[in-house]
mmCIF file of C-alpha atoms in Angstrom:
data_model
loop_
_atom_site.group_PDB
_atom_site.id
_atom_site.type_symbol
_atom_site.label_atom_id
_atom_site.label_comp_id
_atom_site.label_asym_id
_atom_site.label_seq_id
_atom_site.Cartn_x
_atom_site.Cartn_y
_atom_site.Cartn_z
ATOM 1 C CA MET N 1 -2.517 3.352 -1.884
ATOM 2 C CA ALA N 2 -5.556 5.627 -1.919
ATOM 3 C CA VAL N 3 -7.288 6.891 -5.042
ATOM 4 C CA ASP N 4 -9.032 10.175 -4.381
ATOM 5 C CA GLY N 5 -10.015 13.281 -6.325
ATOM 6 C CA LYS N 6 -10.167 17.013 -5.654
ATOM 7 C CA ALA N 7 -11.359 20.103 -7.498
ATOM 8 C CA VAL N 8 -9.016 23.104 -7.579
ATOM 9 C CA ARG N 9 -11.806 25.604 -6.986
ATOM 10 C CA GLY N 10 -9.734 28.715 -7.569
ATOM 11 C CA SER N 11 -9.166 27.692 -11.198
ATOM 12 C CA ARG N 12 -12.835 28.209 -12.034
ATOM 13 C CA THR N 13 -13.635 31.065 -14.413
ATOM 14 C CA GLY N 14 -16.800 32.340 -16.014
ATOM 15 C CA GLU N 15 -16.073 30.233 -19.073
ATOM 16 C CA GLN N 16 -14.642 27.035 -17.598
ATOM 17 C CA THR N 17 -15.279 24.776 -14.648
ATOM 18 C CA ALA N 18 -12.689 24.193 -11.956
ATOM 19 C CA VAL N 19 -9.824 21.841 -12.756
ATOM 20 C CA HIS N 20 -10.458 18.427 -11.198
ATOM 21 C CA LEU N 21 -7.538 16.135 -10.352
ATOM 22 C CA LEU N 22 -7.488 12.444 -9.465
ATOM 23 C CA ALA N 23 -4.487 11.226 -7.503
ATOM 24 C CA ALA N 24 -2.945 7.983 -6.262
ATOM 25 C CA VAL N 25 -1.518 8.604 -2.801
ATOM 26 C CA LEU N 26 0.528 6.334 -0.566
ATOM 27 C CA HIS N 27 -1.104 6.003 2.855
ATOM 28 C CA GLU N 28 2.227 6.288 4.631
ATOM 29 C CA GLY N 29 3.651 9.765 4.228
ATOM 30 C CA GLN N 30 0.827 10.959 1.943
ATOM 31 C CA ALA N 31 3.142 10.957 -1.079
ATOM 32 C CA VAL N 32 1.325 11.459 -4.398
ATOM 33 C CA ILE N 33 2.823 9.035 -6.934
ATOM 34 C CA SER N 34 0.396 9.571 -9.809
ATOM 35 C CA GLN N 35 -1.988 12.356 -10.777
ATOM 36 C CA GLN N 36 -4.474 12.627 -13.627
ATOM 37 C CA GLN N 37 -6.428 15.682 -14.716
ATOM 38 C CA ILE N 38 -10.072 14.912 -15.398
ATOM 39 C CA ALA N 39 -11.031 15.741 -18.959
ATOM 40 C CA ALA N 40 -13.703 18.374 -19.540
ATOM 41 C CA LYS N 41 -17.254 16.979 -19.410
ATOM 42 C CA SER N 42 -15.921 13.775 -17.835
ATOM 43 C CA ASN N 43 -15.493 12.458 -14.283
ATOM 44 C CA GLU N 44 -13.181 10.467 -12.020
ATOM 45 C CA ILE N 45 -14.522 7.122 -13.207
ATOM 46 C CA SER N 46 -12.958 7.323 -16.672
ATOM 47 C CA ALA N 47 -9.636 8.539 -15.208
ATOM 48 C CA PHE N 48 -9.204 5.604 -12.806
ATOM 49 C CA GLY N 49 -7.558 3.298 -15.352
ATOM 50 C CA PRO N 50 -5.134 5.852 -16.844
ATOM 51 C CA LEU N 51 -4.164 6.970 -13.317
ATOM 52 C CA LEU N 52 -2.906 3.493 -12.391
ATOM 53 C CA GLU N 53 -1.767 2.413 -15.861
ATOM 54 C CA ARG N 54 1.967 2.914 -15.301
ATOM 55 C CA LEU N 55 2.075 1.724 -11.695
ATOM 56 C CA ASP N 56 3.154 -1.736 -10.565
ATOM 57 C CA LEU N 57 0.361 -2.693 -8.163
ATOM 58 C CA ARG N 58 1.860 -5.965 -6.975
ATOM 59 C CA GLY N 59 1.861 -5.939 -3.194
ATOM 60 C CA TYR N 60 -0.416 -2.880 -2.967
ATOM 61 C CA VAL N 61 -3.964 -2.535 -1.700
ATOM 62 C CA ILE N 62 -5.957 0.170 -3.467
ATOM 63 C CA THR N 63 -8.498 2.002 -1.315
ATOM 64 C CA ALA N 64 -11.169 4.192 -2.863
ATOM 65 C CA ASP N 65 -14.507 5.777 -2.081
ATOM 66 C CA ALA N 66 -17.877 4.657 -3.405
ATOM 67 C CA MET N 67 -17.536 6.335 -6.810
ATOM 68 C CA HIS N 68 -14.892 3.766 -7.735
ATOM 69 C CA THR N 69 -16.724 0.720 -6.416
ATOM 70 C CA ARG N 70 -17.112 -0.762 -9.871
ATOM 71 C CA THR N 71 -16.360 -4.232 -11.148
ATOM 72 C CA SER N 72 -14.265 -2.769 -13.967
ATOM 73 C CA HIS N 73 -12.078 -0.905 -11.480
ATOM 74 C CA ALA N 74 -11.665 -3.958 -9.258
ATOM 75 C CA ALA N 75 -10.735 -6.002 -12.331
ATOM 76 C CA HIS N 76 -8.217 -3.333 -13.415
ATOM 77 C CA VAL N 77 -6.455 -3.574 -10.045
ATOM 78 C CA SER N 78 -6.611 -7.370 -9.932
ATOM 79 C CA VAL N 79 -5.122 -7.843 -13.421
ATOM 80 C CA ARG N 80 -2.125 -5.751 -12.349
ATOM 81 C CA GLY N 81 -1.512 -7.893 -9.290
ATOM 82 C CA GLY N 82 -3.067 -5.612 -6.671
ATOM 83 C CA HIS N 83 -5.940 -5.886 -4.216
ATOM 84 C CA SER N 84 -8.677 -3.432 -3.342
ATOM 85 C CA ILE N 85 -10.866 -2.220 -0.504
ATOM 86 C CA LEU N 86 -13.846 -0.311 -1.886
ATOM 87 C CA VAL N 87 -16.558 1.487 0.068
ATOM 88 C CA VAL N 88 -20.170 0.718 -0.872
ATOM 89 C CA LYS N 89 -22.776 3.487 -0.652
ATOM 90 C CA GLY N 90 -26.051 4.525 -2.249
ATOM 91 C CA ASN N 91 -24.715 4.532 -5.801
ATOM 92 C CA GLN N 92 -24.609 0.715 -5.517
ATOM 93 C CA LYS N 93 -28.021 0.270 -3.918
ATOM 94 C CA LYS N 94 -28.487 -3.441 -4.587
ATOM 95 C CA LEU N 95 -24.979 -4.318 -3.461
ATOM 96 C CA ARG N 96 -25.349 -2.207 -0.327
ATOM 97 C CA ARG N 97 -28.668 -3.887 0.438
ATOM 98 C CA GLN N 98 -26.990 -7.281 0.138
ATOM 99 C CA LEU N 99 -24.226 -6.225 2.510
ATOM 100 C CA ARG N 100 -26.629 -4.712 5.007
ATOM 101 C CA HIS N 101 -28.646 -7.941 5.132
ATOM 102 C CA LEU N 102 -25.673 -10.177 5.886
ATOM 103 C CA PRO N 103 -25.911 -11.883 9.327
ATOM 104 C CA TRP N 104 -23.729 -9.297 11.057
ATOM 105 C CA ARG N 105 -25.226 -10.035 14.478
ATOM 106 C CA GLU N 106 -23.758 -13.502 14.269
ATOM 107 C CA VAL N 107 -20.310 -12.177 13.318
ATOM 108 C CA PRO N 108 -18.106 -11.484 16.354
ATOM 109 C CA LEU N 109 -16.490 -8.100 16.842
ATOM 110 C CA GLN N 110 -12.977 -8.368 15.429
ATOM 111 C CA HIS N 111 -11.442 -4.942 15.944
ATOM 112 C CA ARG N 112 -12.192 -1.887 18.066
ATOM 113 C CA THR N 113 -10.442 1.475 18.407
ATOM 114 C CA ARG N 114 -11.094 4.526 20.558
ATOM 115 C CA GLU N 115 -9.710 7.976 19.763
ATOM 116 C CA GLN N 116 -10.102 11.581 20.896
ATOM 117 C CA GLY N 117 -9.358 14.726 18.965
ATOM 118 C CA HIS N 118 -10.845 17.590 16.952
ATOM 119 C CA GLY N 119 -13.395 18.178 19.707
ATOM 120 C CA ARG N 120 -14.888 14.698 19.643
ATOM 121 C CA ARG N 121 -14.560 11.164 20.916
ATOM 122 C CA GLU N 122 -14.774 8.370 18.367
ATOM 123 C CA ILE N 123 -15.199 4.605 18.696
ATOM 124 C CA ARG N 124 -14.879 2.383 15.612
ATOM 125 C CA ARG N 125 -15.975 -1.245 15.583
ATOM 126 C CA LEU N 126 -15.129 -3.521 12.676
ATOM 127 C CA LYS N 127 -16.482 -6.880 11.551
ATOM 128 C CA VAL N 128 -15.365 -8.929 8.546
ATOM 129 C CA CYS N 129 -16.981 -11.978 6.985
ATOM 130 C CA THR N 130 -16.363 -14.141 3.935
ATOM 131 C CA VAL N 131 -18.989 -13.621 1.248
ATOM 132 C CA GLN N 132 -20.907 -16.355 -0.498
ATOM 133 C CA PRO N 133 -21.394 -16.741 -4.277
ATOM 134 C CA GLY N 134 -24.114 -14.481 -5.583
ATOM 135 C CA LEU N 135 -22.830 -11.179 -4.209
ATOM 136 C CA LEU N 136 -23.203 -8.465 -6.860
ATOM 137 C CA PHE N 137 -19.467 -7.827 -6.953
ATOM 138 C CA PRO N 138 -17.462 -10.697 -8.473
ATOM 139 C CA HIS N 139 -14.077 -9.615 -7.111
ATOM 140 C CA ALA N 140 -15.226 -9.408 -3.480
ATOM 141 C CA VAL N 141 -13.893 -12.136 -1.195
ATOM 142 C CA GLN N 142 -14.802 -10.519 2.118
ATOM 143 C CA ALA N 143 -17.406 -8.004 3.270
ATOM 144 C CA ILE N 144 -16.670 -5.348 5.871
ATOM 145 C CA GLU N 145 -18.893 -3.500 8.340
ATOM 146 C CA VAL N 146 -17.566 -0.503 10.265
ATOM 147 C CA LYS N 147 -19.687 1.200 12.919
ATOM 148 C CA ARG N 148 -18.392 4.658 13.765
ATOM 149 C CA ARG N 149 -19.723 6.262 16.946
ATOM 150 C CA ARG N 150 -18.848 9.945 17.406
ATOM 151 C CA THR N 151 -19.613 12.083 20.433
ATOM 152 C CA SER N 152 -19.102 15.843 20.375
ATOM 153 C CA ARG N 153 -17.261 17.097 23.449
ATOM 154 C CA THR N 154 -19.018 20.464 23.258
ATOM 155 C CA THR N 155 -22.634 19.381 22.655
ATOM 156 C CA ASN N 156 -22.338 15.802 23.967
ATOM 157 C CA ARG N 157 -24.350 14.743 20.922
ATOM 158 C CA THR N 158 -23.662 11.231 19.629
ATOM 159 C CA THR N 159 -23.989 10.062 16.031
ATOM 160 C CA ILE N 160 -23.593 6.500 14.763
ATOM 161 C CA LYS N 161 -22.715 5.776 11.143
ATOM 162 C CA THR N 162 -22.424 2.349 9.533
ATOM 163 C CA ILE N 163 -20.071 1.923 6.590
ATOM 164 C CA TYR N 164 -19.914 -1.115 4.326
ATOM 165 C CA ALA N 165 -17.054 -2.143 2.066
ATOM 166 C CA VAL N 166 -15.822 -5.082 0.012
ATOM 167 C CA THR N 167 -12.299 -6.365 -0.450
ATOM 168 C CA SER N 168 -10.516 -8.825 -2.704
ATOM 169 C CA LEU N 169 -8.234 -9.810 0.179
ATOM 170 C CA ALA N 170 -8.827 -13.327 1.476
ATOM 171 C CA PRO N 171 -8.750 -14.090 5.232
ATOM 172 C CA GLU N 172 -5.313 -15.712 4.925
ATOM 173 C CA GLN N 173 -3.926 -12.580 3.216
ATOM 174 C CA THR N 174 -4.818 -10.046 5.878
ATOM 175 C CA THR N 175 -6.216 -9.513 9.373
ATOM 176 C CA PRO N 176 -9.129 -7.432 10.702
ATOM 177 C CA GLU N 177 -6.576 -5.117 12.320
ATOM 178 C CA ARG N 178 -4.860 -4.541 8.982
ATOM 179 C CA ILE N 179 -8.186 -3.910 7.224
ATOM 180 C CA ALA N 180 -9.104 -1.345 9.881
ATOM 181 C CA GLU N 181 -5.703 0.300 9.404
ATOM 182 C CA LEU N 182 -6.165 0.504 5.624
ATOM 183 C CA ILE N 183 -9.658 2.007 5.904
ATOM 184 C CA ARG N 184 -8.443 4.513 8.446
ATOM 185 C CA GLY N 185 -5.451 5.252 6.224
ATOM 186 C CA HIS N 186 -7.758 6.197 3.361
ATOM 187 C CA TRP N 187 -9.649 8.653 5.537
ATOM 188 C CA GLN N 188 -6.351 10.223 6.578
ATOM 189 C CA VAL N 189 -5.290 10.599 2.956
ATOM 190 C CA GLU N 190 -8.501 12.522 2.314
ATOM 191 C CA ALA N 191 -7.143 15.019 4.841
ATOM 192 C CA LEU N 192 -4.370 15.788 2.333
ATOM 193 C CA HIS N 193 -6.883 17.892 0.416
ATOM 194 C CA HIS N 194 -7.675 19.819 3.568
ATOM 195 C CA VAL N 195 -3.965 20.466 4.092
ATOM 196 C CA ARG N 196 -3.582 21.805 0.560
ATOM 197 C CA ASP N 197 -6.477 24.189 1.158
ATOM 198 C CA VAL N 198 -5.568 25.348 4.668
ATOM 199 C CA ALA N 199 -1.755 25.332 4.695
ATOM 200 C CA PHE N 200 -1.231 26.222 1.023
ATOM 201 C CA ALA N 201 -4.492 28.094 0.252
ATOM 202 C CA GLU N 202 -5.022 26.066 -2.909
ATOM 203 C CA ASP N 203 -8.665 26.989 -3.405
ATOM 204 C CA ALA N 204 -7.775 30.673 -3.062
ATOM 205 C CA SER N 205 -5.108 30.449 -5.764
ATOM 206 C CA ARG N 206 -5.889 32.497 -8.885
ATOM 207 C CA VAL N 207 -3.671 30.367 -11.127
ATOM 208 C CA ARG N 208 -5.974 29.405 -13.993
ATOM 209 C CA ILE N 209 -4.177 29.334 -17.345
ATOM 210 C CA GLY N 210 -3.577 26.075 -19.196
ATOM 211 C CA THR N 211 -1.988 23.281 -17.174
ATOM 212 C CA ALA N 212 -0.736 25.684 -14.482
ATOM 213 C CA PRO N 213 -3.369 24.644 -11.859
ATOM 214 C CA ARG N 214 -2.315 20.997 -12.222
ATOM 215 C CA ALA N 215 1.371 21.930 -12.074
ATOM 216 C CA MET N 216 0.866 23.998 -8.913
ATOM 217 C CA ALA N 217 -1.086 21.150 -7.299
ATOM 218 C CA SER N 218 1.841 18.843 -8.106
ATOM 219 C CA LEU N 219 4.261 21.268 -6.447
ATOM 220 C CA ARG N 220 2.053 21.438 -3.345
ATOM 221 C CA ASN N 221 1.938 17.644 -3.225
ATOM 222 C CA LEU N 222 5.726 17.551 -3.533
ATOM 223 C CA ALA N 223 6.139 20.113 -0.751
ATOM 224 C CA ILE N 224 3.844 18.161 1.581
ATOM 225 C CA GLY N 225 5.693 14.923 0.822
ATOM 226 C CA LEU N 226 9.074 16.524 1.537
ATOM 227 C CA VAL N 227 7.820 18.040 4.782
ATOM 228 C CA ARG N 228 6.461 14.643 5.851
ATOM 229 C CA GLN N 229 9.793 12.992 5.057
ATOM 230 C CA ALA N 230 11.546 15.676 7.106
ATOM 231 C CA GLY N 231 9.609 14.447 10.135
ATOM 232 C CA TRP N 232 6.834 17.016 10.412
ATOM 233 C CA THR N 233 3.359 15.690 11.251
ATOM 234 C CA ILE N 234 1.581 19.062 11.318
ATOM 235 C CA ILE N 235 2.066 20.743 7.951
ATOM 236 C CA ALA N 236 0.748 24.136 9.131
ATOM 237 C CA ALA N 237 3.408 24.210 11.854
ATOM 238 C CA ALA N 238 6.112 23.378 9.310
ATOM 239 C CA THR N 239 5.040 26.104 6.888
ATOM 240 C CA THR N 240 4.767 28.634 9.722
ATOM 241 C CA THR N 241 8.249 27.776 10.971
ATOM 242 C CA THR N 242 9.896 27.953 7.564
ATOM 243 C CA GLY N 243 7.916 31.085 6.762
ATOM 244 C CA HIS N 244 9.350 32.968 9.732
ATOM 245 C CA GLU N 245 12.896 31.887 8.942
ATOM 246 C CA ARG N 246 14.622 33.474 5.977
ATOM 247 C CA THR N 247 14.997 30.812 3.278
ATOM 248 C CA THR N 248 18.373 31.310 1.625
ATOM 249 C CA LEU N 249 20.753 28.907 -0.044
ATOM 250 C CA SER N 250 23.225 29.536 2.760
ATOM 251 C CA ASN N 251 21.027 28.712 5.775
ATOM 252 C CA TYR N 252 18.232 26.368 4.657
ATOM 253 C CA SER N 253 19.388 22.777 5.178
ATOM 254 C CA LEU N 254 16.713 21.275 2.931
ATOM 255 C CA LEU N 255 18.194 23.197 -0.009
ATOM 256 C CA LYS N 256 21.797 22.517 0.946
ATOM 257 C CA PRO N 257 22.772 18.920 0.010
ATOM 258 C CA GLU N 258 25.687 17.142 1.665
ATOM 259 C CA ASN N 259 27.401 16.874 -1.710
ATOM 260 C CA PRO N 260 27.546 20.320 -3.429
ATOM 261 C CA SER N 261 27.970 18.615 -6.785
ATOM 262 C CA THR N 262 24.327 17.504 -6.600
ATOM 263 C CA LEU N 263 23.116 21.108 -6.902
ATOM 264 C CA LEU N 264 21.249 21.710 -10.137
ATOM 265 C CA LEU N 265 22.232 25.384 -10.298
ATOM 266 C CA ASP N 266 25.378 26.802 -11.820
ATOM 267 C CA PRO N 267 27.738 28.363 -9.194
ATOM 268 C CA ALA N 268 27.268 31.776 -10.818
ATOM 269 C CA ASP N 269 23.488 31.425 -10.439
ATOM 270 C CA ILE N 270 23.917 30.447 -6.785
ATOM 271 C CA ALA N 271 26.052 33.518 -6.128
ATOM 272 C CA GLN N 272 23.455 35.707 -7.826
ATOM 273 C CA LEU N 273 20.649 34.250 -5.688
ATOM 274 C CA GLN N 274 22.675 34.728 -2.502
ATOM 275 C CA HIS N 275 23.396 38.345 -3.459
ATOM 276 C CA ARG N 276 19.681 38.942 -4.130
ATOM 277 C CA ASP N 277 18.732 37.465 -0.755
ATOM 278 C CA GLU N 278 21.301 39.597 1.050
ATOM 279 C CA HIS N 279 20.034 42.694 -0.763
ATOM 280 C CA GLU N 280 16.409 41.939 0.196
ATOM 281 C CA ILE N 281 17.372 41.331 3.835
ATOM 282 C CA ALA N 282 19.244 44.668 3.939
ATOM 283 C CA ALA N 283 16.252 46.431 2.406
#
């Protein structure tokens, strides 16, 4: 489960900043199961606890970016029976320095992947080692180093980035392959924000009043989750396809349950909607 935030930029006005939302998203299917609006003059850090408060974290691994690499957040997850993988960056300088100075050269390579796409080739190498007492993060059991080598297919330029992380998972609870999958899963969840912007034009939305921006974001999340469950992997293709086809209660299978009694609309309302659709098609 990934914890990640996003600003709804279109909700910004001359008097108020853009609405900022923090969400808990399942890696598989990118389903948003909890969402918290960040209070004015606050940030994601204070919303982390309330976001997960009502969730049963037993059996889940929480992944989050460097903003949430805090002992209080790790403790919050641990008390509720979950585990965490947290990225360490410059906001935790001393901890990152400790991780960087671990004897990584003596640690064998434990996982390697190679991928192509989006105009680049990427190789990721992962190492994991058990940490010793004294690390400035009490809940960390293992340290992680990921080296990401990207080569542009157009410019042939290569960049190498090293990422460090800590996890509460012990060696007997996971494998390097699973850790690599969870880290990669978090990066893919971050793409959910891109989908909301590109496929649903969220940042261009002029919805600004009250809780409407949060409600619309929830509806977009729901739509993406339903499209994923329907088997689509490319959301833009799904929205284009359904956009070209006329969506009526008589021909759209997603709105036509097997059991008609499960419909939430009164039969008279259904007839009225069908009549309206037929009228619009004729026009």
